[in-house]
Short mmCIF file of C-alpha atoms and ligand atoms in Angstrom, two decimals:
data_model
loop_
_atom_site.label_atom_id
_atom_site.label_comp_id
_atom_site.label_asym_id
_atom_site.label_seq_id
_atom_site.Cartn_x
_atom_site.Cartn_y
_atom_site.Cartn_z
CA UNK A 1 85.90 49.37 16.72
CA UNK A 2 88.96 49.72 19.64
CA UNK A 3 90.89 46.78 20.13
CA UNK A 4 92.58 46.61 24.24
CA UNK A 5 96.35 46.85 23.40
CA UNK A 6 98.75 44.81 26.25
CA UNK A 7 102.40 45.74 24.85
CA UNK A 8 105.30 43.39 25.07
CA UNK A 9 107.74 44.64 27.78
CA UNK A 10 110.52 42.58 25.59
CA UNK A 11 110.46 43.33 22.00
CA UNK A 12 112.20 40.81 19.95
CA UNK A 13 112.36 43.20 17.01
CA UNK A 14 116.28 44.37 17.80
CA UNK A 15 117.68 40.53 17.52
CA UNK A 16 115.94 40.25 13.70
CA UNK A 17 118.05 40.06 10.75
CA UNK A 18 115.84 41.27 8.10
CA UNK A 19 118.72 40.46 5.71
CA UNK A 20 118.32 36.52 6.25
CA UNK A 21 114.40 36.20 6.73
CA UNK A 22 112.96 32.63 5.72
CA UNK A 23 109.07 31.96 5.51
CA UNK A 24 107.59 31.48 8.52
CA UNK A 25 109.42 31.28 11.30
CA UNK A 26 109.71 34.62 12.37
CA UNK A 27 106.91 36.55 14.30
CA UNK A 28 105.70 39.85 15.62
CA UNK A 29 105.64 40.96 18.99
CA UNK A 30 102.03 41.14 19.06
CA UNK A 31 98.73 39.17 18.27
CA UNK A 32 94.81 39.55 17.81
CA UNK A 33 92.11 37.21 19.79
CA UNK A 34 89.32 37.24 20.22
CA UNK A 35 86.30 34.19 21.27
CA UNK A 36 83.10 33.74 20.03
CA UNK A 37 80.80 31.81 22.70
CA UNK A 38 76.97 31.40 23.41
CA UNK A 39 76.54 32.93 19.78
CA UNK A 40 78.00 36.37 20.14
CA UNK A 41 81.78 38.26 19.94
CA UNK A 42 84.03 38.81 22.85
CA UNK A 43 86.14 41.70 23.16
CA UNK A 44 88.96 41.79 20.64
CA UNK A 45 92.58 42.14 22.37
CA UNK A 46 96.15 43.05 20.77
CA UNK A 47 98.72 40.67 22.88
CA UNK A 48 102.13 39.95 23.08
CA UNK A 49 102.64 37.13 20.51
CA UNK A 50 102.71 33.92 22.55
CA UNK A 51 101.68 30.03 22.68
CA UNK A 52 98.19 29.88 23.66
CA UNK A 53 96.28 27.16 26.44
CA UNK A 54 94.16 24.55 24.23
CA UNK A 55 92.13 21.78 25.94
CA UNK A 56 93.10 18.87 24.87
CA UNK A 57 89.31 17.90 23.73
CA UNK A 58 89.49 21.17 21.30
CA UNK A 59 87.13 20.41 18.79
CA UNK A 60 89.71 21.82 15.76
CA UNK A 61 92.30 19.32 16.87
CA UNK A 62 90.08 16.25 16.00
CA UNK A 63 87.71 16.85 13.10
CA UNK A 64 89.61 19.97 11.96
CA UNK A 65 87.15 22.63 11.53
CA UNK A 66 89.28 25.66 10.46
CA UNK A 67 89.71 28.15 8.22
CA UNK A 68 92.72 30.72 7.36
CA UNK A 69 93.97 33.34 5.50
CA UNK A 70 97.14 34.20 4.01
CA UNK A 71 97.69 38.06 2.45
CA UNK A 72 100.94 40.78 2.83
CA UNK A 73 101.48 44.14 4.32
CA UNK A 74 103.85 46.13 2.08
CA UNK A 75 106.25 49.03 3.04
CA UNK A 76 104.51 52.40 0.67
CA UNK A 77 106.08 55.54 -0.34
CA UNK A 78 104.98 58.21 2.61
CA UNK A 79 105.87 56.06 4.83
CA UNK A 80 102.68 54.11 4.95
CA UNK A 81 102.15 50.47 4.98
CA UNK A 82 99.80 48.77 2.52
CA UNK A 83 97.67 45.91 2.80
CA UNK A 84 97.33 44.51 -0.39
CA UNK A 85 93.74 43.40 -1.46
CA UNK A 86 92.21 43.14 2.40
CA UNK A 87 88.66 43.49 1.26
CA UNK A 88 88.94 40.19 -1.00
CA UNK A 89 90.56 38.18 1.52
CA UNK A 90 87.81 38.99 3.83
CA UNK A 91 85.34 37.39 1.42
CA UNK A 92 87.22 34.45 0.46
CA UNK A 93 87.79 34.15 4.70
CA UNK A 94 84.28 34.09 4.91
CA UNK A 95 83.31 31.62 1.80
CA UNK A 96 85.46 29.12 3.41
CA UNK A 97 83.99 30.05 6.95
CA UNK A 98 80.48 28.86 5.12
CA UNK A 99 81.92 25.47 3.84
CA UNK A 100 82.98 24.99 7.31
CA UNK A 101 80.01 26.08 8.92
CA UNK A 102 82.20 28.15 11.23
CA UNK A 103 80.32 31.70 12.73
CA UNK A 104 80.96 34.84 10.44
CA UNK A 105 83.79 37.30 11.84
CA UNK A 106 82.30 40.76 11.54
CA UNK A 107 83.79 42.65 8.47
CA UNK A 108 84.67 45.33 10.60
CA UNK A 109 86.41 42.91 12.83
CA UNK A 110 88.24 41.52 10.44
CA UNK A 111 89.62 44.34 8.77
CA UNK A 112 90.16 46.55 12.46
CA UNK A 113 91.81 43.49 14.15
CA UNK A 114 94.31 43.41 11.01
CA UNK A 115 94.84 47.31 10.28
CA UNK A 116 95.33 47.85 14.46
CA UNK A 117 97.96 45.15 14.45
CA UNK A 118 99.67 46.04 11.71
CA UNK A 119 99.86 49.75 13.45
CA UNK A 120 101.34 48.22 16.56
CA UNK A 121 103.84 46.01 14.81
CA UNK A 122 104.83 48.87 12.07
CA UNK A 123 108.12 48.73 13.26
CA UNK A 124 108.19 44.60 12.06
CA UNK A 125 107.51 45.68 8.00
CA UNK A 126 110.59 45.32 6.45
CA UNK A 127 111.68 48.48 4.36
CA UNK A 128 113.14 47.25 1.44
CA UNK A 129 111.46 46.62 -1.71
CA UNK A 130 110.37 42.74 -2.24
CA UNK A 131 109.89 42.27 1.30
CA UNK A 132 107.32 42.46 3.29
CA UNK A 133 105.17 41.19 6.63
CA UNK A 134 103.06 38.23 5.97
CA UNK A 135 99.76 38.15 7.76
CA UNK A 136 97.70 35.21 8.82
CA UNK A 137 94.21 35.63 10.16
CA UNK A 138 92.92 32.34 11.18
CA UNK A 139 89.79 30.89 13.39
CA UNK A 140 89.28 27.39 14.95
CA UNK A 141 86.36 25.67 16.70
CA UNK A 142 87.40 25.64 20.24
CA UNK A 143 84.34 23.36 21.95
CA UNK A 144 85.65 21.19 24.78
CA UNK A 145 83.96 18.40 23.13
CA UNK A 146 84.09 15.30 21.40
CA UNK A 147 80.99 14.77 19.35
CA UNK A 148 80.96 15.35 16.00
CA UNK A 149 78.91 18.43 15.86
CA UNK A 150 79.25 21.72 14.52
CA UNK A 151 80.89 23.54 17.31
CA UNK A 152 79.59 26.47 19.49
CA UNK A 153 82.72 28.20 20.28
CA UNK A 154 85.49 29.44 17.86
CA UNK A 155 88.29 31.63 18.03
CA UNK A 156 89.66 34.12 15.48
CA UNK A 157 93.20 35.08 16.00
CA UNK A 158 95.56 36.94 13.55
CA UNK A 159 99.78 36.13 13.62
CA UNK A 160 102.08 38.31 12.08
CA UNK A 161 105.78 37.60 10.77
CA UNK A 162 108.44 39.56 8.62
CA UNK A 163 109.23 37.23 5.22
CA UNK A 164 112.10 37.93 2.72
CA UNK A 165 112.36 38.52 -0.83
CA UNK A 166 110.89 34.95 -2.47
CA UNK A 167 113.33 35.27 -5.20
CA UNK A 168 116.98 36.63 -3.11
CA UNK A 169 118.78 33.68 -4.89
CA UNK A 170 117.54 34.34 -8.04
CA UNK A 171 114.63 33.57 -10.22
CA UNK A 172 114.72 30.01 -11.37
CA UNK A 173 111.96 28.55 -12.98
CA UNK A 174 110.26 25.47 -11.09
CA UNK A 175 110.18 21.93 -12.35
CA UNK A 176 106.43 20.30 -11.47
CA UNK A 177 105.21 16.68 -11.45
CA UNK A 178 101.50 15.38 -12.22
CA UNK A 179 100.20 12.31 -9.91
CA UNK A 180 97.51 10.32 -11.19
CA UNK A 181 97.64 8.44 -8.10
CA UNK A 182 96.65 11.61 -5.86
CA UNK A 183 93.81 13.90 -5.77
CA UNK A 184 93.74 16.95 -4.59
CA UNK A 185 89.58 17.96 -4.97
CA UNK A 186 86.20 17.08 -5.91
CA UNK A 187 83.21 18.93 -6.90
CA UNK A 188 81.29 19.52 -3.67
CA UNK A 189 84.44 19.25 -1.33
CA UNK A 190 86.58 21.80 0.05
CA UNK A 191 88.91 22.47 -2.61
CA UNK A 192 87.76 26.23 -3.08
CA UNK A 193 88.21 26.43 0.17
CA UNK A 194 91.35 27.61 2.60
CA UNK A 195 90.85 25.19 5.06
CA UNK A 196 94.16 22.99 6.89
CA UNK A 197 92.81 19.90 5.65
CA UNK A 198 93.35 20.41 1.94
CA UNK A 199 96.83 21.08 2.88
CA UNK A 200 97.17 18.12 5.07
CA UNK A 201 96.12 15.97 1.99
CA UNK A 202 98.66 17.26 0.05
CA UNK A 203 101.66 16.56 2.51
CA UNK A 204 102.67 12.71 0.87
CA UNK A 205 102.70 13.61 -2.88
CA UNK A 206 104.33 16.39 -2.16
CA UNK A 207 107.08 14.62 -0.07
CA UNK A 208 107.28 12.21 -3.06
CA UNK A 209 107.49 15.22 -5.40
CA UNK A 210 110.26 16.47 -3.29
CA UNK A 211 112.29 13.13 -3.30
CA UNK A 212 111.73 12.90 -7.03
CA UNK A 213 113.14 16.51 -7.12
CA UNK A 214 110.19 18.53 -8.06
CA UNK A 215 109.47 21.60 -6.54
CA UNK A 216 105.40 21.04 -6.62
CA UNK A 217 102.77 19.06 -7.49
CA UNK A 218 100.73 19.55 -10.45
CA UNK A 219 97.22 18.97 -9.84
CA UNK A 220 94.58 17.60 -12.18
CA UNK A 221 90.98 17.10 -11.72
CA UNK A 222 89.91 14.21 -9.98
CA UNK A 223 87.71 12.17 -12.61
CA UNK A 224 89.58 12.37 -15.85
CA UNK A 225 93.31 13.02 -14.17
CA UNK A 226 92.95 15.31 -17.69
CA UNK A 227 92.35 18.51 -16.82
CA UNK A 228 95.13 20.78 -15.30
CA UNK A 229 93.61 23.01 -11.58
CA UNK A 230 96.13 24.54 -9.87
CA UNK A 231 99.74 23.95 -8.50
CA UNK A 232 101.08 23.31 -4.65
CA UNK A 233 99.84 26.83 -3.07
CA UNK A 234 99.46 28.95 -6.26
CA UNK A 235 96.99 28.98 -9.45
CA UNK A 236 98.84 28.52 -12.69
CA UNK A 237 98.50 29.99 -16.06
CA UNK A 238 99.82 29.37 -19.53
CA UNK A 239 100.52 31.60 -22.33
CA UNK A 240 99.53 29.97 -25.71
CA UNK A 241 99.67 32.00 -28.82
CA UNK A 242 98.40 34.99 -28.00
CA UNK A 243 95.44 33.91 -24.89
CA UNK A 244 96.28 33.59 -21.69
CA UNK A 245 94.39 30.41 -20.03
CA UNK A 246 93.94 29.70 -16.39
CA UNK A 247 91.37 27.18 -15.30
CA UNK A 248 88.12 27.88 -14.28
CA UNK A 249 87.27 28.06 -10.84
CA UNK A 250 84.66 25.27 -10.57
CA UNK A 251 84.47 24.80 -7.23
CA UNK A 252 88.22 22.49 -6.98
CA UNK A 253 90.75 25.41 -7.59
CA UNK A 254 91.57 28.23 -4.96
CA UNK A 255 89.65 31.23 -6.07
CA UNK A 256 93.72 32.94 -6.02
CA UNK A 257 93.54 36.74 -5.15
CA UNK A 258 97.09 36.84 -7.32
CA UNK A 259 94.99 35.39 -9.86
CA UNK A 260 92.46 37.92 -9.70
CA UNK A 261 94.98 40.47 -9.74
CA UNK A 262 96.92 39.15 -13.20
CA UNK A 263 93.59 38.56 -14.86
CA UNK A 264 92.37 41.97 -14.18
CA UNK A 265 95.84 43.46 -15.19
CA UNK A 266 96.21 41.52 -18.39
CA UNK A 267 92.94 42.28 -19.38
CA UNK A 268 93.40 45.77 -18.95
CA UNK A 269 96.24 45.59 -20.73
CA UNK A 270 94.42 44.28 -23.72
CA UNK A 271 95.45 40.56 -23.44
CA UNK A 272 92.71 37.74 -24.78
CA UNK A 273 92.34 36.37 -21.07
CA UNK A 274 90.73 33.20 -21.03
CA UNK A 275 89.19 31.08 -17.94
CA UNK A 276 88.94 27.40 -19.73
CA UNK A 277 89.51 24.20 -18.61
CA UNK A 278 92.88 22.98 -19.97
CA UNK A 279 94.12 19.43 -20.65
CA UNK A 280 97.77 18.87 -19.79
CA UNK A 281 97.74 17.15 -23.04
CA UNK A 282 96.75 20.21 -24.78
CA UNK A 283 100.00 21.75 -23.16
CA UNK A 284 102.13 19.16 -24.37
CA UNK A 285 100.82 19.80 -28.08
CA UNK A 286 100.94 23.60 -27.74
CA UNK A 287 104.79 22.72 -26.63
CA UNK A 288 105.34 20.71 -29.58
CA UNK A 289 103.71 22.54 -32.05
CA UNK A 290 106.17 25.63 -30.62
CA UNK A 291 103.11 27.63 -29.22
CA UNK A 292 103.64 27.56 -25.81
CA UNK A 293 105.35 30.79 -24.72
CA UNK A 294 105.26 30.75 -21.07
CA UNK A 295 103.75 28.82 -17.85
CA UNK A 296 104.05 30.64 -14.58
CA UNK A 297 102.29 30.34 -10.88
CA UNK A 298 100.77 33.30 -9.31
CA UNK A 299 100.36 33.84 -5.09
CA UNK A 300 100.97 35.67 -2.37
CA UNK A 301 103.91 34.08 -1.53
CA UNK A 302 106.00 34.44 -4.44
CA UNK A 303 103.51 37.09 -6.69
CA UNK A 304 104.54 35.13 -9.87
CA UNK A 305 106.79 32.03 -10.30
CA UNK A 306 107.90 30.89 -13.55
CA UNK A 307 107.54 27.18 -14.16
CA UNK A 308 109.88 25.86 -16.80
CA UNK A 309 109.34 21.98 -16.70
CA UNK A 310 106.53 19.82 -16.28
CA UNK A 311 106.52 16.01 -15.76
CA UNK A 312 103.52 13.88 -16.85
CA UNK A 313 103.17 10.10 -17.60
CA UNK A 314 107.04 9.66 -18.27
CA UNK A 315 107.32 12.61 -20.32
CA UNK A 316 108.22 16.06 -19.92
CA UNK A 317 108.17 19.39 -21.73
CA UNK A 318 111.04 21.37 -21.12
CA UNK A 319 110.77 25.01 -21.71
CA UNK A 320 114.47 25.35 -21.60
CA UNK A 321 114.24 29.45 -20.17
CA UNK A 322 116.67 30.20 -16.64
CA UNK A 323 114.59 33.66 -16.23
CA UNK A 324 110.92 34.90 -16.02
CA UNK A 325 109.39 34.64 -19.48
CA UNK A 326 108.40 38.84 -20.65
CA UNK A 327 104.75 38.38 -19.74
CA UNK A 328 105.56 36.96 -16.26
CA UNK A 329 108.23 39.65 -15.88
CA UNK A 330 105.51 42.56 -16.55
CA UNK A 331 103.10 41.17 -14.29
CA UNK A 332 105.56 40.60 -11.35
CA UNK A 333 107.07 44.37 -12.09
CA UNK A 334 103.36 45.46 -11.57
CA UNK A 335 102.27 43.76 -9.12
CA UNK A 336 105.20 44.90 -6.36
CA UNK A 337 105.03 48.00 -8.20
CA UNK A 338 101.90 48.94 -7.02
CA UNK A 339 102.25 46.96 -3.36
CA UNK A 340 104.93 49.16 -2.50
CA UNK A 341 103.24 52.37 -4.32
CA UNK A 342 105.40 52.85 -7.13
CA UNK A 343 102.31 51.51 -9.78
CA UNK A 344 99.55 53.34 -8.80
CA UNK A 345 96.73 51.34 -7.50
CA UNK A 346 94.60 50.27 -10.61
CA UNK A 347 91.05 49.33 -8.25
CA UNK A 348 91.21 50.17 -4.57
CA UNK A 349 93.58 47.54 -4.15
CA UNK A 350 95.78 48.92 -1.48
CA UNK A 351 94.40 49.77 2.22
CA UNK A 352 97.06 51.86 3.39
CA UNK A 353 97.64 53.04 7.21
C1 PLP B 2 95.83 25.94 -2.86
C2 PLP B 2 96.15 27.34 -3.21
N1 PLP B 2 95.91 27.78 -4.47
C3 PLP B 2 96.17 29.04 -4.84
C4 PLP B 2 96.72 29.96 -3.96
C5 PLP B 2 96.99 31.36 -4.41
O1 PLP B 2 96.11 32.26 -3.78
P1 PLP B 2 96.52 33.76 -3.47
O2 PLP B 2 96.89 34.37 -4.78
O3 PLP B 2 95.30 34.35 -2.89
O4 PLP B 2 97.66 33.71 -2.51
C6 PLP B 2 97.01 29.55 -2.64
C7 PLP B 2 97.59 30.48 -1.67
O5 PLP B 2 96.88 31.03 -0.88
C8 PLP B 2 96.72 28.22 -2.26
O6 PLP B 2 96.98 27.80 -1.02
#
């Protein structure tokens, strides 16, 4: 599958300062559409990055039916790039393209329409270690309609952007808040999904959590407010004696490709890896009885974050550590180790152009 390539005649690439590079604001020169009408694929195009015309009627910007994806290109020794874990992404893309009842992109497409504009916008991966180009695939139903209805037309695009080392000031270990007053997911909704509105929903607690000087919410399931899911844009896991627990995924939590990733690893590595639901009270006893070791956050955006305080119900536990814990320091070596080729891939992992 051959994409049409239009080149920018102005390349923005010269004015970056890939010393400086925040999250998200920065973007390629170039961009993958493509539309989907009258049940059947257009042709794909690579374009010069650029705002695109939307109706005003646009069926996404009313009832919100959308799905994206967020997953990294890594510089790789012989001056390849790697894109780390494509083939998962794809299926997660298309799980939450099924909740939304939004067409299937073709596998092919999918993976072509990201490998091509990677290979257009090499020149945008940064080279040092730690960094890398973030990559977004997303599609939108793009009827000129106002019905609720499943729509007819949708359009897949993929946006690229250069994004810095997470941790260039330092690793600090995050503080977290639990809010009984907010849920995040039910059984049966969207929560295993990657779909805008779940992140919508989460906007006011985590303003609050922000004010109140927390880095991220802590979320806990939505009958009991009892049993720990995940945290702000990551999955979370906590190292008790000698298991490591992460929550099940039950249909609330993000199925986390980073979470994939540290489960497979620590397994491998001969760890007692355990998928469990876990109350946030039995964290506060494994604190107090001195068998809680470590707590950490794992996605794409920052690989692993330590967390090193947790509010709940006016009281805290306070882990008292200012660097990754040795677990969480293993993992995160790994894990960049082998997205920039220096840890051999462990599972057809890497898709490297
Ligand atoms: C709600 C949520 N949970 C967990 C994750 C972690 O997933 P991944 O490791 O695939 O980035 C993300 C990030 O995509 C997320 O948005």
């Amino acid at each position: 599958m051959k994409f049409s390539v239009t080149k920018t005649s102005s390349s923005k690439l010269t004015d970056i300062n890939f010393e400086t590079l925040k999250f998200g604001d920065t973007f390629a020169d170039h961009m993958f559409e493509v539309r989907y009408k009258n049940g059947a694929w257009g042709d794909g195009a690579i374009l010069p990055y650029g705002p695109i015309k939307l109706d005003p009627a646009f069926s996404v910007l009313h009832y919100g039916q959308a799905v994206f994806e967020g997953m990294k290109a890594f510089r790789y020794k012989g001056n390849k790039v790697n894109i780390f874990r494509l083939d998962m992404h794809y299926k997660r893309f298309i799980r939450s393209c099924d909740r939304m009842n939004i067409a299937h992109v073709p596998q092919e497409m999918f993976v072509e329409s990201i490998k091509q504009l990677v290979d257009v916008d090499r020149g945008w991966v940064p080279a040092d270690k730690y960094k890398s180009l973030y990559l977004r695939p997303f599609i939108f139903a793009s009827d000129e309609f106002l019905g609720v209805r499943v729509a007819m037309n949708y359009r897949y695009m993929v946006i690229t952007g250069p994004v810095g080392n997470y941790y260039s000031e330092g690793i600090k270990p995050t503080k977290l808040t639990t809010y009984p007053q907010y849920v995040r997911a039910v059984k049966g909704g969207t929560g295993e999904a990657k779909v805008p509105g779940n992140y919508a929903a989460t906007m006011q607690p985590n303003a609050l959590a922000a004010k109140e000087g927390y880095a991220q919410v802590l979320w806990l399931d939505a009958f009991e407010h009892k049993y720990i899911e995940e945290v702000g844009t990551s999955n979370i896991f906590f190292k008790i004696g000698d298991e490591l627990i992460t929550p099940p995924l039950e249909g609330t939590i993000l199925p986390g490709i980073t979470r994939d990733s540290v489960i497979w690893l620590a397994k491998k590595w001969g760890m007692h890896v355990v998928e469990r639901k876990i109350s946030i009270d039995e964290v506060f006893e494994a604190s107090k009885a001195g068998d809680l070791q470590e707590i950490f956050a794992t996605g794409t955006a920052a690989v692993i974050s330590p967390v090193g305080y947790i509010h709940h119900d006016g009281k805290a536990i306070d882990l008292k550590q200012d660097k990754m814990g040795e677990l969480s320091q293993k993992l995160y070596d790994t894990l960049t180790g082998i997205h920039h080729g220096d840890v051999e891939d462990p599972d057809d992992w890497c898709t490297l152009i």
